[in-house]
Amino acid sequence: MFVIHKRVLIIFFTVVIASLLCAAVTYMLSEAAEDGAKERIIIDAGHGDPDGGAVGQRGTLEKDVNLSISMKLAEVLEGKGFSVVMTRTGDKGIYDDSCTTIREMKRSDMRARLSIMKNSGADLFVSIHMNSFTNKSANGLHIFYSKNHEEIEPLAVSIQDRVAKITGAATHAVKTADESLFLMKKPPVPAILAECGFLSNEQEEQKLTDSDYQAKLAWAIAEAIEDYYL
Ligand SMILES: [Zn+2]
């Protein structure tokens, strides 16, 4: 009797320990899966030498501000555990070296950015730009999203709300992007284009070149992205 009892006990404890181990392994695997499952975000710093983009009243080149904010945004998103793909990290556009004319460079650059969208396995494309207008008093944010991914509209709205709240920048209606914009026409992933302010407005230009202001902007965009994917 005692021997049977002992065997039953051994079997019982073996089963309990095995179950606990299984549960622990399952938990660790699910944690690992969660860590690896954070979304991949493409950050697109608009323009790039020789295409400077808009030029400010004080001579600020849009490409420089775009890159600076994009780098800051990448840092915050990576800190939050997102995987980040940058279309450019240097001053130059990402055109093929064989291009000789500005026109060729521009086309090649656009195709290269589209190719990153197609091939990086990303969940979202965020393009950072600055605005410019003939009316020098125009100011504030203009956030657009790709028409073929309307599900992304709440994120576009949230980006505007958060940036406006932290920077005090003026807001405008969040709209679908103009389809004449090559990268926003039919992007293979949901795409957002953030015009973060007007370089043609001297006061806004001054803010947009300020490192603290850029950091606030980047932080607000990252917070909106994090909330959207929670
Ligand atoms: Zn631009």
mmCIF file of C-alpha atoms and ligand atoms in Angstrom:
data_model
loop_
_atom_site.group_PDB
_atom_site.id
_atom_site.type_symbol
_atom_site.label_atom_id
_atom_site.label_comp_id
_atom_site.label_asym_id
_atom_site.label_seq_id
_atom_site.Cartn_x
_atom_site.Cartn_y
_atom_site.Cartn_z
ATOM 1 C CA MET A 1 0.000 0.000 0.000
ATOM 2 C CA PHE A 2 2.736 2.396 1.052
ATOM 3 C CA VAL A 3 4.698 1.706 -2.165
ATOM 4 C CA ILE A 4 1.672 2.549 -4.365
ATOM 5 C CA HIS A 5 1.106 5.667 -2.346
ATOM 6 C CA LYS A 6 4.676 6.785 -2.875
ATOM 7 C CA ARG A 7 4.410 6.187 -6.629
ATOM 8 C CA VAL A 8 1.193 8.168 -6.795
ATOM 9 C CA LEU A 9 2.862 10.997 -4.919
ATOM 10 C CA ILE A 10 5.884 10.935 -7.241
ATOM 11 C CA ILE A 11 3.623 10.979 -10.315
ATOM 12 C CA PHE A 12 1.551 13.770 -8.773
ATOM 13 C CA PHE A 13 4.560 15.977 -8.060
ATOM 14 C CA THR A 14 6.097 15.215 -11.443
ATOM 15 C CA VAL A 15 2.888 16.346 -13.127
ATOM 16 C CA VAL A 16 2.713 19.493 -10.969
ATOM 17 C CA ILE A 17 6.346 20.422 -11.653
ATOM 18 C CA ALA A 18 5.967 19.701 -15.384
ATOM 19 C CA SER A 19 2.827 21.873 -15.514
ATOM 20 C CA LEU A 20 4.575 24.716 -13.715
ATOM 21 C CA LEU A 21 7.539 24.493 -16.094
ATOM 22 C CA CYS A 22 5.194 24.485 -19.084
ATOM 23 C CA ALA A 23 3.356 27.520 -17.745
ATOM 24 C CA ALA A 24 6.658 29.333 -17.136
ATOM 25 C CA VAL A 25 7.943 28.567 -20.625
ATOM 26 C CA THR A 26 4.621 29.614 -22.213
ATOM 27 C CA TYR A 27 4.717 32.867 -20.242
ATOM 28 C CA MET A 28 8.289 33.603 -21.279
ATOM 29 C CA LEU A 29 7.496 32.831 -24.916
ATOM 30 C CA SER A 30 4.444 35.091 -24.902
ATOM 31 C CA GLU A 31 6.478 37.887 -23.306
ATOM 32 C CA ALA A 32 9.143 37.434 -25.946
ATOM 33 C CA ALA A 33 6.484 37.467 -28.673
ATOM 34 C CA GLU A 34 5.059 40.673 -27.249
ATOM 35 C CA ASP A 35 8.490 42.307 -27.185
ATOM 36 C CA GLY A 36 9.117 41.297 -30.769
ATOM 37 C CA ALA A 37 5.636 42.350 -31.850
ATOM 38 C CA LYS A 38 6.088 46.100 -31.420
ATOM 39 C CA GLU A 39 5.245 47.812 -34.681
ATOM 40 C CA ARG A 40 7.798 48.860 -37.251
ATOM 41 C CA ILE A 41 7.600 52.534 -38.140
ATOM 42 C CA ILE A 42 9.192 54.197 -41.151
ATOM 43 C CA ILE A 43 10.214 57.772 -40.406
ATOM 44 C CA ASP A 44 10.627 59.759 -43.572
ATOM 45 C CA ALA A 45 12.598 62.974 -43.278
ATOM 46 C CA GLY A 46 11.205 64.859 -46.262
ATOM 47 C CA HIS A 47 13.502 66.125 -49.040
ATOM 48 C CA GLY A 48 17.328 65.822 -48.903
ATOM 49 C CA ASP A 49 20.176 67.503 -50.737
ATOM 50 C CA PRO A 50 20.033 68.801 -53.464
ATOM 51 C CA ASP A 51 16.290 69.167 -52.765
ATOM 52 C CA GLY A 52 16.146 71.547 -49.808
ATOM 53 C CA GLY A 53 12.346 71.799 -49.749
ATOM 54 C CA ALA A 54 10.815 75.024 -48.435
ATOM 55 C CA VAL A 55 13.082 77.921 -47.516
ATOM 56 C CA GLY A 56 12.346 80.025 -44.437
ATOM 57 C CA GLN A 57 12.363 83.784 -44.023
ATOM 58 C CA ARG A 58 15.698 83.474 -42.240
ATOM 59 C CA GLY A 59 17.072 81.037 -44.780
ATOM 60 C CA THR A 60 16.246 77.817 -42.914
ATOM 61 C CA LEU A 61 16.104 74.844 -45.268
ATOM 62 C CA GLU A 62 13.211 72.479 -44.768
ATOM 63 C CA LYS A 63 15.364 69.378 -45.320
ATOM 64 C CA ASP A 64 17.433 70.236 -42.229
ATOM 65 C CA VAL A 65 14.478 70.739 -39.895
ATOM 66 C CA ASN A 66 12.794 67.592 -41.231
ATOM 67 C CA LEU A 67 15.883 65.513 -40.527
ATOM 68 C CA SER A 68 16.435 66.957 -37.090
ATOM 69 C CA ILE A 69 12.852 66.240 -35.972
ATOM 70 C CA SER A 70 12.921 62.805 -37.621
ATOM 71 C CA MET A 71 16.088 61.801 -35.745
ATOM 72 C CA LYS A 72 14.533 62.892 -32.473
ATOM 73 C CA LEU A 73 11.325 61.009 -33.278
ATOM 74 C CA ALA A 74 13.328 57.861 -34.053
ATOM 75 C CA GLU A 75 15.086 58.090 -30.715
ATOM 76 C CA VAL A 76 11.829 58.418 -28.753
ATOM 77 C CA LEU A 77 10.099 55.623 -30.672
ATOM 78 C CA GLU A 78 13.050 53.278 -30.241
ATOM 79 C CA GLY A 79 13.030 54.089 -26.546
ATOM 80 C CA LYS A 80 9.400 52.977 -26.476
ATOM 81 C CA GLY A 81 10.374 49.661 -28.062
ATOM 82 C CA PHE A 82 9.286 50.318 -31.650
ATOM 83 C CA SER A 83 11.395 49.181 -34.534
ATOM 84 C CA VAL A 84 12.347 52.209 -36.641
ATOM 85 C CA VAL A 85 13.355 52.459 -40.282
ATOM 86 C CA MET A 86 14.631 55.833 -41.494
ATOM 87 C CA THR A 87 14.436 56.755 -45.164
ATOM 88 C CA ARG A 88 17.475 58.992 -44.661
ATOM 89 C CA THR A 89 19.808 59.775 -41.786
ATOM 90 C CA GLY A 90 22.144 61.988 -43.768
ATOM 91 C CA ASP A 91 21.795 65.319 -45.528
ATOM 92 C CA LYS A 92 21.605 63.810 -48.996
ATOM 93 C CA GLY A 93 18.491 62.548 -50.742
ATOM 94 C CA ILE A 94 18.472 58.795 -51.325
ATOM 95 C CA TYR A 95 18.735 58.870 -55.102
ATOM 96 C CA ASP A 96 20.894 56.544 -57.125
ATOM 97 C CA ASP A 97 24.472 57.744 -57.655
ATOM 98 C CA SER A 98 24.096 57.320 -61.416
ATOM 99 C CA CYS A 99 21.642 60.252 -61.544
ATOM 100 C CA THR A 100 23.070 63.360 -63.125
ATOM 101 C CA THR A 101 20.185 65.833 -63.272
ATOM 102 C CA ILE A 102 18.116 67.203 -60.393
ATOM 103 C CA ARG A 103 15.022 65.801 -62.046
ATOM 104 C CA GLU A 104 16.533 62.310 -62.204
ATOM 105 C CA MET A 105 17.670 62.582 -58.585
ATOM 106 C CA LYS A 106 14.179 63.564 -57.456
ATOM 107 C CA ARG A 107 12.544 60.666 -59.285
ATOM 108 C CA SER A 108 15.101 58.168 -58.085
ATOM 109 C CA ASP A 109 14.745 59.478 -54.520
ATOM 110 C CA MET A 110 10.952 59.057 -54.590
ATOM 111 C CA ARG A 111 11.236 55.543 -55.988
ATOM 112 C CA ALA A 112 13.754 54.614 -53.293
ATOM 113 C CA ARG A 113 11.424 55.861 -50.556
ATOM 114 C CA LEU A 114 8.526 53.927 -52.064
ATOM 115 C CA SER A 115 10.705 50.833 -52.201
ATOM 116 C CA ILE A 116 11.444 51.171 -48.458
ATOM 117 C CA MET A 117 7.690 51.350 -47.849
ATOM 118 C CA LYS A 118 7.162 48.195 -49.885
ATOM 119 C CA ASN A 119 10.041 46.135 -48.576
ATOM 120 C CA SER A 120 10.666 46.988 -44.953
ATOM 121 C CA GLY A 121 7.675 45.145 -43.522
ATOM 122 C CA ALA A 122 6.606 48.321 -41.741
ATOM 123 C CA ASP A 123 3.195 49.005 -40.205
ATOM 124 C CA LEU A 124 3.234 52.762 -40.643
ATOM 125 C CA PHE A 125 4.945 55.459 -42.679
ATOM 126 C CA VAL A 126 5.317 58.889 -41.092
ATOM 127 C CA SER A 127 6.655 61.646 -43.295
ATOM 128 C CA ILE A 128 7.970 64.805 -41.644
ATOM 129 C CA HIS A 129 7.711 68.090 -43.556
ATOM 130 C CA MET A 130 7.513 71.843 -43.033
ATOM 131 C CA ASN A 131 5.086 74.090 -44.805
ATOM 132 C CA SER A 132 5.401 77.316 -46.753
ATOM 133 C CA PHE A 133 2.842 79.762 -48.084
ATOM 134 C CA THR A 134 2.763 83.117 -49.822
ATOM 135 C CA ASN A 135 0.715 84.581 -46.969
ATOM 136 C CA LYS A 136 3.445 84.988 -44.362
ATOM 137 C CA SER A 137 1.004 84.910 -41.461
ATOM 138 C CA ALA A 138 -0.098 81.322 -42.241
ATOM 139 C CA ASN A 139 0.960 79.080 -39.375
ATOM 140 C CA GLY A 140 0.254 75.847 -37.555
ATOM 141 C CA LEU A 141 -0.043 72.146 -38.222
ATOM 142 C CA HIS A 142 -1.400 70.406 -41.298
ATOM 143 C CA ILE A 143 -1.650 66.658 -40.840
ATOM 144 C CA PHE A 144 -2.628 64.420 -43.746
ATOM 145 C CA TYR A 145 -3.237 60.684 -44.096
ATOM 146 C CA SER A 146 -3.307 58.402 -47.114
ATOM 147 C CA LYS A 147 -6.723 58.034 -48.687
ATOM 148 C CA ASN A 148 -6.304 54.297 -49.301
ATOM 149 C CA HIS A 149 -5.824 53.655 -45.550
ATOM 150 C CA GLU A 150 -8.636 55.608 -43.956
ATOM 151 C CA GLU A 151 -8.342 53.539 -40.784
ATOM 152 C CA ILE A 152 -5.320 55.669 -39.897
ATOM 153 C CA GLU A 153 -7.344 58.896 -39.581
ATOM 154 C CA PRO A 154 -7.666 58.661 -35.754
ATOM 155 C CA LEU A 155 -3.873 58.558 -35.470
ATOM 156 C CA ALA A 156 -3.544 61.610 -37.723
ATOM 157 C CA VAL A 157 -6.023 63.476 -35.520
ATOM 158 C CA SER A 158 -4.286 62.321 -32.359
ATOM 159 C CA ILE A 159 -0.883 63.491 -33.668
ATOM 160 C CA GLN A 160 -2.314 66.950 -34.348
ATOM 161 C CA ASP A 161 -4.056 67.136 -30.942
ATOM 162 C CA ARG A 162 -0.977 66.089 -28.998
ATOM 163 C CA VAL A 163 1.460 68.281 -30.879
ATOM 164 C CA ALA A 164 -0.876 71.280 -30.547
ATOM 165 C CA LYS A 165 -1.292 70.642 -26.832
ATOM 166 C CA ILE A 166 2.421 70.505 -26.077
ATOM 167 C CA THR A 167 3.675 73.176 -28.524
ATOM 168 C CA GLY A 168 0.693 75.526 -28.697
ATOM 169 C CA ALA A 169 0.760 75.317 -32.517
ATOM 170 C CA ALA A 170 -2.480 76.147 -34.346
ATOM 171 C CA THR A 171 -4.583 73.275 -35.675
ATOM 172 C CA HIS A 172 -6.394 72.810 -38.986
ATOM 173 C CA ALA A 173 -8.736 70.162 -40.343
ATOM 174 C CA VAL A 174 -6.981 66.801 -40.668
ATOM 175 C CA LYS A 175 -7.430 65.735 -44.282
ATOM 176 C CA THR A 176 -6.620 62.973 -46.729
ATOM 177 C CA ALA A 177 -3.396 63.696 -48.580
ATOM 178 C CA ASP A 178 -3.393 65.197 -52.031
ATOM 179 C CA GLU A 179 -2.957 62.272 -54.408
ATOM 180 C CA SER A 180 -0.596 64.316 -56.542
ATOM 181 C CA LEU A 181 2.007 63.634 -53.848
ATOM 182 C CA PHE A 182 3.882 60.614 -55.163
ATOM 183 C CA LEU A 183 4.395 58.849 -51.845
ATOM 184 C CA MET A 184 0.866 59.522 -50.630
ATOM 185 C CA LYS A 185 -0.959 58.442 -53.769
ATOM 186 C CA LYS A 186 -1.401 54.746 -52.962
ATOM 187 C CA PRO A 187 1.152 53.857 -50.311
ATOM 188 C CA PRO A 188 1.484 50.134 -49.544
ATOM 189 C CA VAL A 189 1.311 50.887 -45.794
ATOM 190 C CA PRO A 190 -0.831 53.414 -43.876
ATOM 191 C CA ALA A 191 0.889 56.752 -44.311
ATOM 192 C CA ILE A 192 0.778 60.062 -42.469
ATOM 193 C CA LEU A 193 2.313 63.293 -43.658
ATOM 194 C CA ALA A 194 2.904 65.843 -40.925
ATOM 195 C CA GLU A 195 3.503 69.440 -41.980
ATOM 196 C CA CYS A 196 4.832 70.578 -38.614
ATOM 197 C CA GLY A 197 4.638 74.323 -39.198
ATOM 198 C CA PHE A 198 5.326 77.133 -41.687
ATOM 199 C CA LEU A 199 8.882 78.142 -42.449
ATOM 200 C CA SER A 200 7.382 81.083 -44.367
ATOM 201 C CA ASN A 201 6.166 82.451 -41.026
ATOM 202 C CA GLU A 202 9.154 84.026 -39.321
ATOM 203 C CA GLN A 203 8.015 83.352 -35.749
ATOM 204 C CA GLU A 204 7.177 79.751 -36.523
ATOM 205 C CA GLU A 205 10.452 79.331 -38.391
ATOM 206 C CA GLN A 206 12.284 80.445 -35.271
ATOM 207 C CA LYS A 207 10.428 77.870 -33.147
ATOM 208 C CA LEU A 208 10.915 75.063 -35.659
ATOM 209 C CA THR A 209 14.686 75.507 -35.601
ATOM 210 C CA ASP A 210 14.772 75.377 -31.791
ATOM 211 C CA SER A 211 16.027 72.026 -30.519
ATOM 212 C CA ASP A 212 13.680 71.963 -27.488
ATOM 213 C CA TYR A 213 10.677 72.746 -29.667
ATOM 214 C CA GLN A 214 11.704 69.979 -32.085
ATOM 215 C CA ALA A 215 12.050 67.544 -29.177
ATOM 216 C CA LYS A 216 8.555 68.405 -27.926
ATOM 217 C CA LEU A 217 7.159 67.869 -31.393
ATOM 218 C CA ALA A 218 8.898 64.505 -31.737
ATOM 219 C CA TRP A 219 7.804 63.419 -28.297
ATOM 220 C CA ALA A 220 4.153 64.315 -28.975
ATOM 221 C CA ILE A 221 4.125 62.416 -32.291
ATOM 222 C CA ALA A 222 5.695 59.373 -30.615
ATOM 223 C CA GLU A 223 3.162 59.445 -27.780
ATOM 224 C CA ALA A 224 0.292 59.496 -30.279
ATOM 225 C CA ILE A 225 1.799 56.528 -32.162
ATOM 226 C CA GLU A 226 2.314 54.585 -28.947
ATOM 227 C CA ASP A 227 -1.280 55.179 -27.833
ATOM 228 C CA TYR A 228 -2.646 54.219 -31.226
ATOM 229 C CA TYR A 229 -0.993 50.794 -31.120
ATOM 230 C CA LEU A 230 -1.746 50.035 -27.449
HETATM 231 ZN ZN ZN B 1 8.232 69.277 -47.767
#
